[in-house]
Amino acid sequence: MGSGVTVERDVRLRLPDGTVLVSDHYHPPGPGPFPTLLVRQPYGRAVATTVVYAQPVWFAAHGYRVVIQDVRGRGDSTGRFYPFRHEGPDGAATIEWLAGLPGSDGRVGMYGFSYQGLTQLLAAAERPAALRCIAPAQSAGDLHSGWFYHQGAYRLASGVGWALQMLRGDARKRRLRAASRALEEAVPQLTSLLAAAPVSRIACLTARGLPSYHRDWTRRREPGGRWARHDVSTRLDRIDVPALHLWGWFDTYLDGSEQLYQGLRRASGARQFLVAGPWTHIPWGRRAGDVDHGPEAVLDTDALLLRWFNHWLKDSGEFDDEPAVRSFALGENRWHRLRSWPGEPAGGKDGPPGHHWFLDSDGRANSNRGDGRLSEAAPDGPRPRDGFVHEPEVPVASPGPGGAPGPYLQDRRDSMNTVLAYTSPPLVSAVRVAGRPRVRLHATSRTPSADLVAKLVRVLADGRSYNVCLGIARSTWLFGPGGLVPDRIQCWEFDLEPTHCVFAPGERLRLVVTGSAFPLYDRNPGSTVPPAEADSWDWVQNQQQVVHDAEHPSSLWLPPEPPPATAAATLRGPRP
């Protein structure tokens, strides 16, 4: 294997219920004992999360036993796979087994991103004694609100795309040749698949013999219940090991990552560290979407992980001077060492501190050519309303093509009259934003079910515009079933996903408001039929209005950048 590293293939752990979990073990040179790094994943252990991290042999060469395990029902491991269901007990059993193997020093750390982040969290919630630290990247603790849904809307592109990927493995494992063929043929037709309706009954994803999880995701639209039994949303206080969180500002699961981090800060007594960069889910580099974020965006995450594990598993002290937060500011394209990441803002007499902008127009805010304005002054009298039409048959597209994450040129996308665009004057001084932007939109809907989408856009001095972050709210999530009253003015207040962005002097802020972001999120049919069950016969055109007068001051709030880290904010004190 090079560097004196040896590999032991197909190592088997038999669980009390008869399930066999299969792993590959990478052994460093020398007699040991050594600490262990564990990755548990459903994509085949040869992958070993190397789409973003170094090969296991690299970590082994630095003095770690590295174990890559197929989770239950995937790869060579036996049993039935259902996402997340068995990862807690299976992970804890694996950790205690590894700690007792010859050559182990009894200390285990876990790493990995996405699903492999959940395998860490679920195992940690079981409190295995040998687990000393974790590094969940681009993951979530709450499956409902952080992975599959965002403020009531189903994450269609990622949900269908992931189901297509995972079910192909299930079909092969179960020798379902017809189902496997249908899934393979659907891969190059993903655009058509996302447009299929109803979403819960896409044929290739619900074929006989396949697991039911895609259908379950789309139909279980309420939080709690089975969602909570498969995640750690109600058990964050049980995760008592330090965690290194990694986010991407354009990652599919950014919302869930931020919820997880904030939840552990509140519930866990263990230290939480955060690194947030300008990345999508894959890859982690300087370019995302249409934007090159410069050389600083290329962070050596392997070296960061090595320092993290050296600190907690080898008592090296290498993280002693690490700030609690390292955050990459978009626009400025450089890293900041922060004392903390903003949580829920504290409101005072005039609302929370930060940047407040009010929506205004002369009644034609439609498109980026319209007269929509962002003003720092609240409206002081009657103002005309702005209206747009949401048509489920031709929904407004998401910022990226096909629901792809990342910053993309928005000039053409925002030129349609189906969006409202409110733009500030050129900025005289920089506006520094870090946290979750929030909108308060006074609006009406013709139909008893609707969505509102709010998109924060950065307009460069030369006129080009790029999406920064997005938020959506479904009326059933915000007002409850039946809570949206047709043609009544109601206040839609909701958050956008978090960001860290510096808007430079000469640039402008833009808020775009519309009724969909398809296929990033599923379309709202406008009728009382649940979105997952609706087809074209259930789609209803909707007329929506945004009101911004003295009695209904619709606004955008931007959270201020927190102060930089100081020596007092770095890690000090004993390690477990």
XYZ file of C-alpha atoms in Angstrom, residues 171-437:
267
model
C -32.321 -3.406 -6.950
C -28.918 -4.999 -7.611
C -28.680 -6.368 -4.074
C -32.149 -7.937 -4.402
C -31.519 -9.194 -7.963
C -34.463 -7.208 -9.362
C -33.320 -7.006 -12.972
C -36.348 -5.209 -14.424
C -36.362 -2.609 -11.650
C -32.620 -2.115 -11.998
C -32.924 -1.605 -15.754
C -35.707 0.961 -15.314
C -33.641 2.883 -12.786
C -30.562 2.848 -15.027
C -32.615 4.141 -17.960
C -34.006 6.942 -15.779
C -30.565 8.365 -14.904
C -30.059 10.312 -18.178
C -33.725 11.368 -18.031
C -33.541 13.023 -14.623
C -35.084 16.279 -15.874
C -38.178 14.397 -17.024
C -38.236 12.394 -13.812
C -38.312 15.579 -11.720
C -41.255 16.847 -13.776
C -43.266 13.649 -13.197
C -46.438 13.893 -11.160
C -47.533 12.775 -8.703
C -44.121 12.802 -7.039
C -44.940 9.985 -4.611
C -45.745 7.547 -7.412
C -42.815 7.911 -9.846
C -42.860 4.471 -11.469
C -39.175 3.534 -11.419
C -38.826 4.589 -7.770
C -41.830 2.623 -6.560
C -41.484 -0.621 -8.539
C -42.513 -3.884 -6.906
C -39.843 -5.322 -4.636
C -38.009 -2.041 -3.987
C -37.859 -0.489 -0.503
C -40.558 2.086 0.229
C -38.360 4.927 1.436
C -38.871 7.323 -1.490
C -42.645 7.067 -1.094
C -42.282 7.451 2.677
C -40.190 10.628 2.326
C -42.768 12.325 0.116
C -45.848 11.314 2.106
C -44.640 11.886 5.678
C -44.773 15.639 5.439
C -45.111 16.379 9.149
C -42.101 16.442 11.520
C -41.613 14.116 14.453
C -42.883 10.556 14.472
C -40.831 8.215 12.300
C -38.541 11.051 11.243
C -37.421 11.605 14.837
C -36.932 7.876 15.413
C -34.422 7.819 12.536
C -32.424 10.935 13.443
C -30.962 12.708 16.496
C -33.291 15.719 16.571
C -34.702 14.741 19.991
C -31.400 13.335 21.344
C -28.821 16.048 20.782
C -28.149 16.180 24.522
C -26.843 12.626 24.280
C -24.034 13.629 21.908
C -21.291 14.485 24.368
C -18.168 14.267 22.200
C -16.536 17.278 20.492
C -17.553 17.864 16.887
C -15.903 19.594 13.937
C -18.638 20.820 11.576
C -18.028 21.665 7.930
C -20.565 23.572 5.820
C -20.785 24.694 2.224
C -22.585 27.975 1.527
C -24.191 26.328 -1.498
C -24.579 22.824 -0.101
C -27.891 21.014 -0.447
C -27.991 20.353 3.306
C -26.730 23.722 4.546
C -29.979 24.384 6.408
C -29.712 21.059 8.217
C -26.029 21.589 8.987
C -26.744 24.953 10.604
C -29.649 23.527 12.624
C -27.410 20.700 13.831
C -24.606 23.029 14.868
C -26.935 25.391 16.737
C -28.742 22.492 18.393
C -25.517 20.931 19.655
C -24.298 24.306 20.918
C -27.443 24.503 23.060
C -27.818 20.865 24.117
C -24.339 19.361 24.279
C -21.673 20.094 26.835
C -18.983 19.213 24.291
C -17.097 21.768 22.211
C -18.341 22.599 18.718
C -16.095 23.940 15.959
C -17.201 25.197 12.555
C -15.569 25.677 9.167
C -17.877 27.183 6.517
C -16.656 27.598 2.944
C -17.995 28.615 -0.501
C -18.682 25.053 -1.625
C -21.455 22.894 -3.032
C -22.008 19.320 -1.823
C -19.285 18.120 -4.207
C -16.586 19.306 -4.884
C -14.936 21.601 -2.357
C -12.889 23.976 -4.460
C -12.579 27.560 -5.628
C -15.325 27.338 -8.264
C -19.021 26.830 -7.482
C -21.708 27.332 -10.095
C -20.703 30.266 -12.297
C -18.366 31.874 -9.743
C -14.648 31.528 -9.051
C -14.139 32.340 -5.376
C -10.374 32.630 -5.645
C -7.398 30.679 -4.315
C -8.308 31.058 -0.631
C -11.401 28.919 -1.232
C -9.128 25.876 -1.661
C -8.810 24.660 1.927
C -6.737 21.607 2.877
C -9.539 19.746 4.643
C -7.392 16.615 4.980
C -4.772 18.507 6.991
C -7.574 20.078 9.042
C -8.997 16.642 9.859
C -5.561 15.324 10.757
C -4.995 18.189 13.187
C -8.452 17.590 14.668
C -7.832 13.903 15.303
C -4.272 14.459 16.510
C -5.685 16.840 19.105
C -8.396 14.580 20.509
C -6.922 11.133 19.879
C -3.186 11.779 20.346
C -3.246 14.691 22.832
C -1.158 16.833 20.475
C -2.769 20.165 21.400
C -2.865 21.121 17.698
C -6.336 22.659 17.976
C -5.536 24.764 21.035
C -5.374 27.990 19.027
C -8.157 27.170 16.588
C -11.030 29.707 16.591
C -14.532 28.467 17.261
C -15.521 29.483 13.721
C -13.650 29.833 10.451
C -15.955 31.358 7.848
C -15.351 32.290 4.220
C -16.964 35.617 3.275
C -18.470 35.552 -0.219
C -17.715 38.644 -2.280
C -14.688 39.445 -0.181
C -13.355 35.924 -0.868
C -11.336 35.520 2.278
C -11.517 33.612 5.549
C -12.551 35.134 8.864
C -11.796 33.805 12.334
C -14.975 34.448 14.332
C -15.767 34.224 18.013
C -19.060 32.461 17.275
C -21.650 31.882 14.580
C -24.851 33.940 14.992
C -27.843 32.199 16.467
C -31.388 33.476 16.771
C -31.217 37.307 16.782
C -32.246 39.143 19.915
C -34.834 41.817 19.208
C -34.872 45.187 20.886
C -37.209 48.146 20.745
C -36.611 48.610 17.028
C -36.050 44.941 16.191
C -32.819 42.960 16.030
C -29.566 44.721 15.164
C -28.498 44.466 11.557
C -29.454 45.855 8.192
C -33.153 46.587 7.589
C -34.461 47.175 4.070
C -38.073 47.886 3.140
C -39.818 46.893 -0.074
C -41.270 49.651 -2.252
C -42.436 50.164 -5.830
C -44.837 52.079 -8.049
C -46.820 48.899 -8.668
C -44.607 47.250 -11.307
C -41.883 45.384 -9.452
C -42.175 42.521 -11.925
C -38.748 41.360 -13.190
C -35.344 42.976 -12.795
C -36.499 45.619 -15.297
C -39.341 46.752 -13.039
C -39.576 49.548 -10.507
C -39.163 47.498 -7.320
C -36.897 49.164 -4.756
C -35.235 48.360 -1.440
C -35.206 51.386 0.840
C -33.757 51.943 4.295
C -36.815 54.074 5.117
C -40.120 52.429 6.021
C -43.147 53.400 3.896
C -45.075 56.323 5.376
C -48.344 56.125 3.479
C -50.387 54.140 0.945
C -48.428 52.350 -1.777
C -49.564 50.241 -4.753
C -49.357 46.458 -4.495
C -47.198 44.190 -6.631
C -48.641 41.018 -8.113
C -47.434 37.942 -9.957
C -48.933 34.691 -11.203
C -47.757 31.284 -10.027
C -48.599 28.625 -12.590
C -47.822 25.043 -11.436
C -47.623 23.834 -15.035
C -44.718 26.223 -15.732
C -43.224 26.980 -12.294
C -40.500 29.572 -11.799
C -37.137 27.824 -11.955
C -34.671 27.548 -9.106
C -31.468 29.627 -9.234
C -29.344 26.780 -10.646
C -30.124 24.669 -13.736
C -32.173 21.600 -12.852
C -32.056 22.515 -9.173
C -28.249 22.393 -9.134
C -26.751 24.134 -6.080
C -24.326 26.998 -6.465
C -24.188 30.684 -7.403
C -25.378 31.278 -10.958
C -25.909 34.310 -13.138
C -29.501 35.397 -12.437
C -29.960 38.145 -15.064
C -32.081 36.060 -17.423
C -33.899 34.068 -14.715
C -35.063 37.274 -13.016
C -36.181 38.935 -16.247
C -39.613 37.226 -16.209
C -42.755 38.969 -14.960
C -43.471 35.928 -12.774
C -40.972 37.290 -10.229
C -40.896 40.500 -8.209
C -37.492 42.161 -7.884
C -36.621 44.837 -5.327
C -33.200 46.466 -5.747
C -31.291 48.870 -3.512
C -29.374 51.921 -4.721
C -25.629 51.393 -5.173
C -24.096 50.917 -1.738
C -22.016 53.765 -0.355
C -20.279 51.532 2.192
C -19.879 47.775 2.503
C -22.736 45.720 3.939
C -21.338 42.769 5.890
C -23.819 39.931 6.384
C -23.386 36.723 8.407
C -26.241 34.499 9.565
C -29.770 33.863 8.385
C -31.476 36.681 6.478
